[in-house]
Coordinates of C-alpha atoms in Angstrom, one line a residue:
M297 CA 0.0 0.0 0.0
D298 CA 1.3 3.5 -0.9
P299 CA 1.6 5.5 2.3
F300 CA 1.0 8.7 0.4
D301 CA -2.4 7.3 -0.9
A302 CA -5.3 9.4 0.4
G303 CA -6.9 6.4 2.1
A304 CA -7.2 5.7 5.9
G305 CA -3.6 4.6 6.3
S306 CA -2.1 7.5 4.4
I307 CA 0.8 9.5 5.8
L308 CA -1.4 12.6 5.0
K309 CA -4.5 11.5 6.8
Q310 CA -3.5 11.2 10.5
P311 CA -5.0 12.5 13.8
K312 CA -4.0 15.9 15.2
A313 CA -2.0 14.1 17.9
V314 CA 0.3 12.5 15.3
W315 CA 0.9 15.8 13.5
A316 CA 1.6 17.6 16.8
T317 CA 4.2 15.0 17.8
A318 CA 5.7 14.9 14.3
G319 CA 5.9 18.7 14.2
A320 CA 7.7 18.8 17.6
S321 CA 10.0 16.1 16.3
V322 CA 11.0 18.3 13.4
V323 CA 12.1 21.0 15.8
A324 CA 13.8 18.5 18.1
F325 CA 16.0 17.3 15.2
M326 CA 16.6 20.8 14.0
G327 CA 18.4 21.4 17.4
I328 CA 21.1 18.9 16.5
G329 CA 22.4 20.8 13.5
L330 CA 21.2 24.3 14.6
V331 CA 24.6 25.4 15.8
D332 CA 26.6 24.3 12.8
P333 CA 26.5 27.5 10.8
I334 CA 27.0 29.7 13.9
L335 CA 29.9 27.9 15.5
P336 CA 32.5 30.5 14.2
S337 CA 30.1 33.3 15.3
I338 CA 29.8 31.8 18.8
A339 CA 33.5 31.5 19.0
Q340 CA 34.0 35.1 18.1
G341 CA 31.1 36.4 20.3
L342 CA 32.4 34.6 23.4
N343 CA 36.1 34.9 22.7
A344 CA 36.4 31.1 22.6
S345 CA 38.6 28.7 20.7
A346 CA 37.2 26.1 18.2
S347 CA 37.9 23.3 20.7
Q348 CA 36.0 25.2 23.4
V349 CA 33.0 25.9 21.2
S350 CA 33.0 22.2 20.0
L351 CA 32.1 21.3 23.6
L352 CA 28.5 22.4 22.7
F353 CA 28.3 19.0 20.9
T354 CA 30.3 17.1 23.5
S355 CA 28.1 18.1 26.5
Y356 CA 25.0 17.6 24.4
F357 CA 25.8 14.1 23.3
L358 CA 27.5 13.0 26.5
I359 CA 24.3 13.6 28.4
T360 CA 22.4 12.0 25.5
A361 CA 24.5 8.9 25.9
L362 CA 24.0 8.7 29.6
A363 CA 20.3 9.4 29.2
M364 CA 19.9 6.2 27.2
L365 CA 19.9 4.4 30.5
V366 CA 17.2 6.6 31.9
T367 CA 14.6 7.3 29.1
G368 CA 13.1 3.8 29.1
F369 CA 13.1 3.8 32.9
V370 CA 11.2 7.0 32.9
S371 CA 8.7 6.4 30.1
S372 CA 7.8 2.9 31.3
R373 CA 6.7 4.5 34.6
I374 CA 5.1 7.8 33.7
G375 CA 3.9 7.1 30.2
G376 CA 4.8 8.4 26.7
R377 CA 2.9 11.7 26.9
K378 CA 4.4 12.8 30.1
T379 CA 7.8 11.8 29.0
L380 CA 7.4 13.9 25.8
L381 CA 6.2 16.9 27.8
L382 CA 9.1 16.6 30.3
G383 CA 11.6 16.4 27.5
L384 CA 10.1 19.4 25.7
A385 CA 10.0 21.4 29.0
F386 CA 13.8 20.7 29.4
V387 CA 14.5 21.9 25.9
V388 CA 12.4 25.1 26.2
V389 CA 14.2 26.1 29.5
F390 CA 17.7 25.2 28.5
A391 CA 17.6 26.4 24.9
G392 CA 16.3 29.7 26.2
L393 CA 19.0 29.9 28.8
A394 CA 21.6 29.1 26.2
G395 CA 20.7 32.3 24.4
T396 CA 21.5 34.3 27.5
S397 CA 25.0 32.8 28.0
G398 CA 27.8 35.2 28.9
T399 CA 30.6 32.6 28.7
V400 CA 31.2 29.5 26.7
G401 CA 31.1 27.5 29.9
Q402 CA 27.6 28.6 30.6
L403 CA 26.6 27.7 27.0
V404 CA 28.1 24.3 27.2
G405 CA 26.3 23.6 30.5
Y406 CA 22.9 24.7 29.1
R407 CA 23.5 22.5 26.0
A408 CA 23.9 19.6 28.4
G409 CA 20.4 20.2 29.9
W410 CA 19.1 20.6 26.3
G411 CA 20.6 17.2 25.5
L412 CA 18.8 15.5 28.3
G413 CA 15.5 17.0 27.2
N414 CA 16.0 16.0 23.6
A415 CA 17.0 12.5 24.6
L416 CA 13.7 12.1 26.6
F417 CA 11.7 13.5 23.7
V418 CA 13.2 11.7 20.6
S419 CA 13.5 8.3 22.3
T420 CA 9.8 8.4 22.9
A421 CA 8.3 10.3 20.0
L422 CA 8.1 7.5 17.4
A423 CA 6.5 5.1 19.8
V424 CA 3.9 7.7 20.6
I425 CA 3.3 8.5 16.9
V426 CA 2.8 4.9 16.0
G427 CA 0.5 4.4 19.0
A428 CA -1.7 7.3 18.0
A429 CA -1.6 6.8 14.2
A430 CA -4.4 5.7 12.0
G431 CA -4.2 2.8 9.6
G432 CA -1.1 0.9 11.0
S433 CA 2.5 1.7 11.6
A434 CA 3.9 2.0 8.1
A435 CA 2.6 5.5 7.3
A436 CA 3.4 6.7 10.8
I437 CA 7.0 5.5 10.6
L438 CA 7.5 7.2 7.3
L439 CA 6.0 10.4 8.7
Y440 CA 8.4 10.3 11.6
E441 CA 11.4 9.6 9.3
S442 CA 10.3 12.5 7.1
A443 CA 10.2 14.7 10.2
L444 CA 13.7 13.5 11.1
G445 CA 15.1 14.4 7.7
L446 CA 13.3 17.7 7.5
G447 CA 14.6 18.7 10.9
M448 CA 18.2 17.6 10.1
A449 CA 18.0 19.6 6.8
C450 CA 16.3 22.7 8.2
G451 CA 18.3 23.0 11.5
P452 CA 21.3 24.6 9.7
L453 CA 19.0 26.9 7.7
L454 CA 17.3 28.2 10.9
G455 CA 20.7 28.6 12.5
A456 CA 21.9 30.6 9.5
L457 CA 18.8 32.8 9.2
L458 CA 18.6 33.7 12.8
G459 CA 22.3 33.6 13.5
D460 CA 23.2 36.1 10.8
A461 CA 21.8 38.8 13.2
S462 CA 23.1 37.3 16.4
W463 CA 24.4 33.9 17.5
R464 CA 21.9 34.1 20.4
Y465 CA 18.7 34.2 18.3
P466 CA 18.7 30.5 17.1
F467 CA 18.6 29.4 20.7
F468 CA 15.7 31.7 21.5
G469 CA 14.0 30.6 18.3
T470 CA 14.3 26.9 19.2
A471 CA 12.9 27.6 22.7
F472 CA 9.9 29.3 21.2
L473 CA 9.2 26.6 18.6
M474 CA 9.5 23.8 21.3
A475 CA 7.1 25.8 23.5
V476 CA 4.6 25.7 20.7
G477 CA 5.2 22.0 20.4
F478 CA 4.6 21.6 24.1
L479 CA 1.2 23.4 23.9
C480 CA 0.2 21.3 20.8
I481 CA 1.0 18.0 22.5
T482 CA -0.7 19.1 25.6
A483 CA -3.9 19.9 23.6
F484 CA -4.0 17.1 21.1
L485 CA -2.2 14.0 22.5
K486 CA -3.9 11.7 24.9
E487 CA -1.9 9.4 27.2
Q488 CA -0.7 6.2 25.5
P489 CA -0.8 2.7 27.1
R490 CA 2.2 2.0 29.2
P491 CA 4.5 -1.0 28.6
A492 CA 3.5 -4.2 30.4
R493 CA 7.0 -4.4 31.9
R494 CA 8.9 -1.6 33.5
T495 CA 12.5 -1.1 32.2
S496 CA 15.3 -1.0 34.8
L497 CA 18.3 1.2 34.6
L498 CA 20.6 -1.7 34.0
D499 CA 18.6 -3.5 31.3
P500 CA 20.3 -1.7 28.4
V501 CA 23.8 -2.6 29.8
R502 CA 22.8 -6.3 30.3
A503 CA 21.6 -6.4 26.7
L504 CA 25.1 -5.6 25.5
G505 CA 26.1 -9.0 26.8
H506 CA 24.9 -10.3 23.4
G507 CA 27.8 -10.5 21.0
G508 CA 25.9 -9.3 18.0
L509 CA 24.5 -6.3 19.7
A510 CA 27.9 -5.4 21.2
S511 CA 29.5 -5.7 17.8
A512 CA 27.0 -3.4 16.2
A513 CA 27.5 -0.9 19.1
V514 CA 31.3 -0.9 18.7
S515 CA 31.2 -0.6 15.0
A516 CA 28.7 2.3 15.3
F517 CA 30.9 3.9 17.9
F518 CA 33.7 4.2 15.4
Y519 CA 31.3 5.4 12.7
N520 CA 29.8 8.1 14.9
Y521 CA 33.3 9.5 15.5
T522 CA 33.5 10.0 11.7
F523 CA 30.0 11.4 11.5
F524 CA 30.4 14.0 14.2
T525 CA 33.9 15.1 12.9
V526 CA 32.0 16.1 9.8
L527 CA 29.1 17.7 11.6
A528 CA 31.0 19.6 14.3
F529 CA 34.5 20.3 12.9
T530 CA 33.9 20.9 9.2
P531 CA 32.2 24.4 9.8
F532 CA 35.5 25.7 11.1
V533 CA 37.4 24.3 8.1
L534 CA 34.9 25.7 5.6
D535 CA 35.0 29.1 7.4
M536 CA 32.0 30.5 5.6
T537 CA 29.3 33.0 6.5
P538 CA 26.3 31.6 8.4
Y539 CA 24.2 31.8 5.2
R540 CA 26.6 29.9 3.1
S541 CA 27.4 27.3 5.8
G542 CA 23.7 26.9 6.4
A543 CA 23.1 26.2 2.7
V544 CA 25.9 23.6 2.7
F545 CA 24.5 21.7 5.6
F546 CA 20.9 22.0 4.3
A547 CA 22.0 20.2 1.2
W548 CA 23.9 17.7 3.4
G549 CA 20.7 17.1 5.4
V550 CA 18.6 16.7 2.2
L551 CA 20.9 13.9 1.0
L552 CA 20.9 12.3 4.5
A553 CA 17.1 12.3 4.5
V554 CA 16.7 10.9 1.0
F555 CA 19.3 8.2 1.4
S556 CA 18.0 7.2 4.8
V557 CA 14.3 7.0 3.9
I558 CA 14.4 6.0 0.2
V559 CA 17.8 4.7 -1.0
A560 CA 19.0 2.6 1.9
P561 CA 16.0 0.2 2.1
R562 CA 16.3 -0.5 -1.6
M563 CA 20.0 -1.1 -1.5
Q564 CA 19.6 -3.4 1.5
K565 CA 16.9 -5.4 -0.3
R566 CA 19.2 -5.9 -3.3
F567 CA 22.6 -6.4 -1.7
G568 CA 22.0 -7.2 2.0
S569 CA 22.5 -5.1 5.1
L570 CA 26.1 -6.0 5.9
K571 CA 27.4 -5.5 2.4
V572 CA 25.7 -2.1 2.1
L573 CA 27.0 -1.0 5.5
G574 CA 30.6 -2.1 4.8
G575 CA 30.7 -0.5 1.4
S576 CA 29.1 2.8 2.7
L577 CA 31.6 3.0 5.5
V578 CA 34.6 2.6 3.1
L579 CA 33.1 5.2 0.8
L580 CA 32.6 7.6 3.8
A581 CA 36.2 7.1 4.7
A582 CA 37.4 8.0 1.2
D583 CA 35.0 11.0 1.2
V584 CA 36.3 12.5 4.5
L585 CA 39.9 11.9 3.4
V586 CA 39.4 13.9 0.2
L587 CA 37.5 16.5 2.2
G588 CA 40.5 17.0 4.5
Y589 CA 43.1 17.3 1.7
G590 CA 41.0 19.0 -1.1
D591 CA 40.6 22.6 -1.9
H592 CA 37.7 24.7 -0.6
T593 CA 35.3 23.7 -3.4
T594 CA 36.2 20.1 -3.0
A595 CA 35.6 20.3 0.8
V596 CA 32.2 21.8 0.2
V597 CA 31.2 19.0 -2.2
C598 CA 32.5 16.2 0.0
T599 CA 30.7 17.7 3.0
I600 CA 27.4 17.6 1.2
L601 CA 28.2 14.1 -0.3
S602 CA 28.9 12.7 3.1
G603 CA 25.2 13.1 3.9
A604 CA 24.4 10.3 1.5
F605 CA 26.7 7.8 3.2
I606 CA 25.6 9.0 6.7
G607 CA 21.9 8.5 5.7
V608 CA 22.6 4.9 4.6
N609 CA 24.7 4.1 7.6
N610 CA 22.2 5.4 10.1
T611 CA 19.4 3.3 8.7
V612 CA 21.4 0.1 8.5
Y613 CA 23.0 0.4 11.9
T614 CA 19.6 0.9 13.6
E615 CA 18.2 -2.2 11.9
L616 CA 21.2 -4.3 12.9
A617 CA 20.9 -3.1 16.5
L618 CA 17.2 -3.9 16.6
G619 CA 17.3 -7.3 14.8
V620 CA 20.5 -8.9 15.9
S621 CA 19.6 -9.9 19.5
D622 CA 16.6 -11.2 21.4
A623 CA 16.4 -8.3 23.8
P624 CA 13.3 -6.1 23.6
R625 CA 13.8 -3.5 20.9
P626 CA 13.7 -0.5 23.1
V627 CA 16.2 -2.1 25.5
A628 CA 18.5 -3.2 22.7
S629 CA 18.3 0.3 21.2
A630 CA 19.1 2.0 24.5
G631 CA 22.2 -0.2 25.1
Y632 CA 23.4 0.3 21.5
N633 CA 22.9 4.1 21.6
F634 CA 24.5 4.3 25.1
V635 CA 27.8 3.1 23.5
R636 CA 27.7 4.9 20.2
W637 CA 26.8 8.4 21.5
F638 CA 30.0 8.5 23.5
A639 CA 31.8 8.9 20.1
A640 CA 29.5 11.7 19.2
A641 CA 30.6 13.4 22.4
A642 CA 34.3 12.7 21.8
A643 CA 34.7 13.7 18.2
P644 CA 33.7 17.4 18.4
Y645 CA 36.2 17.9 21.2
L646 CA 39.1 15.8 19.9
A647 CA 39.0 17.0 16.2
P648 CA 40.0 20.6 17.0
K649 CA 42.5 19.4 19.6
I650 CA 44.1 17.1 17.0
E651 CA 44.3 20.1 14.6
E652 CA 46.1 22.1 17.3
W653 CA 48.6 19.3 18.0
T654 CA 49.2 18.6 14.3
D655 CA 47.6 20.3 11.3
I656 CA 44.2 20.8 9.7
H657 CA 44.4 17.6 7.6
I658 CA 45.0 15.0 10.4
P659 CA 41.5 15.2 12.1
F660 CA 40.1 13.9 8.8
V661 CA 42.7 11.2 8.5
V662 CA 41.6 10.0 12.0
A663 CA 38.0 10.2 10.9
A664 CA 38.7 8.1 7.8
V665 CA 40.5 5.6 10.0
T666 CA 37.6 5.3 12.4
A667 CA 35.2 4.7 9.5
L668 CA 37.4 1.9 8.2
A669 CA 37.6 0.5 11.8
G670 CA 33.8 0.4 11.8
A671 CA 33.8 -1.5 8.5
A672 CA 36.5 -3.9 9.9
V673 CA 34.3 -4.7 12.9
V674 CA 31.4 -5.5 10.5
A675 CA 33.7 -7.7 8.4
V676 CA 35.3 -9.6 11.3
R677 CA 32.1 -10.0 13.3
R678 CA 29.9 -10.8 10.3
R679 CA 28.7 -14.1 11.7
A680 CA 27.6 -12.5 15.0
L681 CA 25.9 -9.7 13.2
T682 CA 24.0 -12.0 10.8
R683 CA 20.5 -13.0 11.8
E684 CA 17.5 -13.8 9.8
A685 CA 15.9 -10.5 10.8
V686 CA 18.8 -8.7 9.2
E687 CA 19.4 -10.7 6.1
L688 CA 15.7 -10.9 5.0
E689 CA 13.9 -7.9 3.7
P690 CA 14.9 -5.2 6.2
R691 CA 12.6 -3.2 8.4
H692 CA 13.3 0.5 7.9
A693 CA 12.2 1.3 11.4
T694 CA 10.2 -0.2 14.1
E695 CA 7.0 0.3 16.0
D696 CA 9.0 0.4 19.3
G697 CA 10.2 3.9 19.1
V698 CA 13.5 4.0 17.3
S699 CA 14.4 5.2 13.8
A700 CA 17.6 5.7 11.9
F701 CA 18.7 8.6 14.0
A702 CA 16.2 9.0 16.7
N703 CA 17.9 7.5 19.7

């Protein structure tokens, strides 16, 4: 069935609760790339170095990683609606406070609180959308994936448009939009059924005892280092105005969305998940290496092109994590994301430091090596990663609340 068909299960014919949650999801994902175009402006405005400003990503994703042990614990006790509202409230407060920062230390701290709110929200949003959707999960999942892609693409644009006047305005803008999302979810979303079993804080860690899930998490850890070197360090290398940088990362986000939602599932069906993942990681390694050593135009092209490989990788990694073990999908996802988000916290800090210690090319050499390390784990641990749920026609996402990037 075509999810865009105007029938009852259409992506376009959903209850207001679904649209309210999807709209808030767009803004939540916008917050990830929002600061990309304004990183140089923040550094200038707060008299901070690139490595200090990069801590905006480090604090955000470090808290996100730790929150993976908490989100299931919270949502299984207070319910999906209250978890969403709690997450949105955190984002509204800390995004607003971020705009008032007088030092880079304050800004980094407020981003940490923002990361906690975003983790609570995005780890719950898809489950809520599927639970409230009309006509089954397929259209709801596609709607969520579309919101994800739209947010990742539009975040840099919003950052550029508002940040051209002041680096503070994107933070205030995000707080306002998330407040609107809070009101919409309060008005339109009813409480969803709670899980039959409550999740403990240690369940995600115990799930990593499975060799296949641990292998997927380790490989994704290396890949995420490459991903966030591109996302957090490249704006300093490109050294463009907020408008130009926003345009580059908008194009990057469009490719990420298209390859995640449309291209990756078709490639998996034809070649198999592990071959697609291994090949995409090798191509990503080559891309970032050329990015690091090419001229400015080449760097721009390679930055945009990396979105295609990142979109494919995000989708396949999530399906591996959710299909390779017998752990409940939310628990497996939490354990997997607990590991991989630590690399997202490390890369934005280490890449500028490596440049300070060596030169501007070496951070991209390291990023290429980590992408190849991720591919090597896939190759060496192929047997552990192979399971009928992976090798048969892949699931693009699941009804349990996790998508290609969400957690």
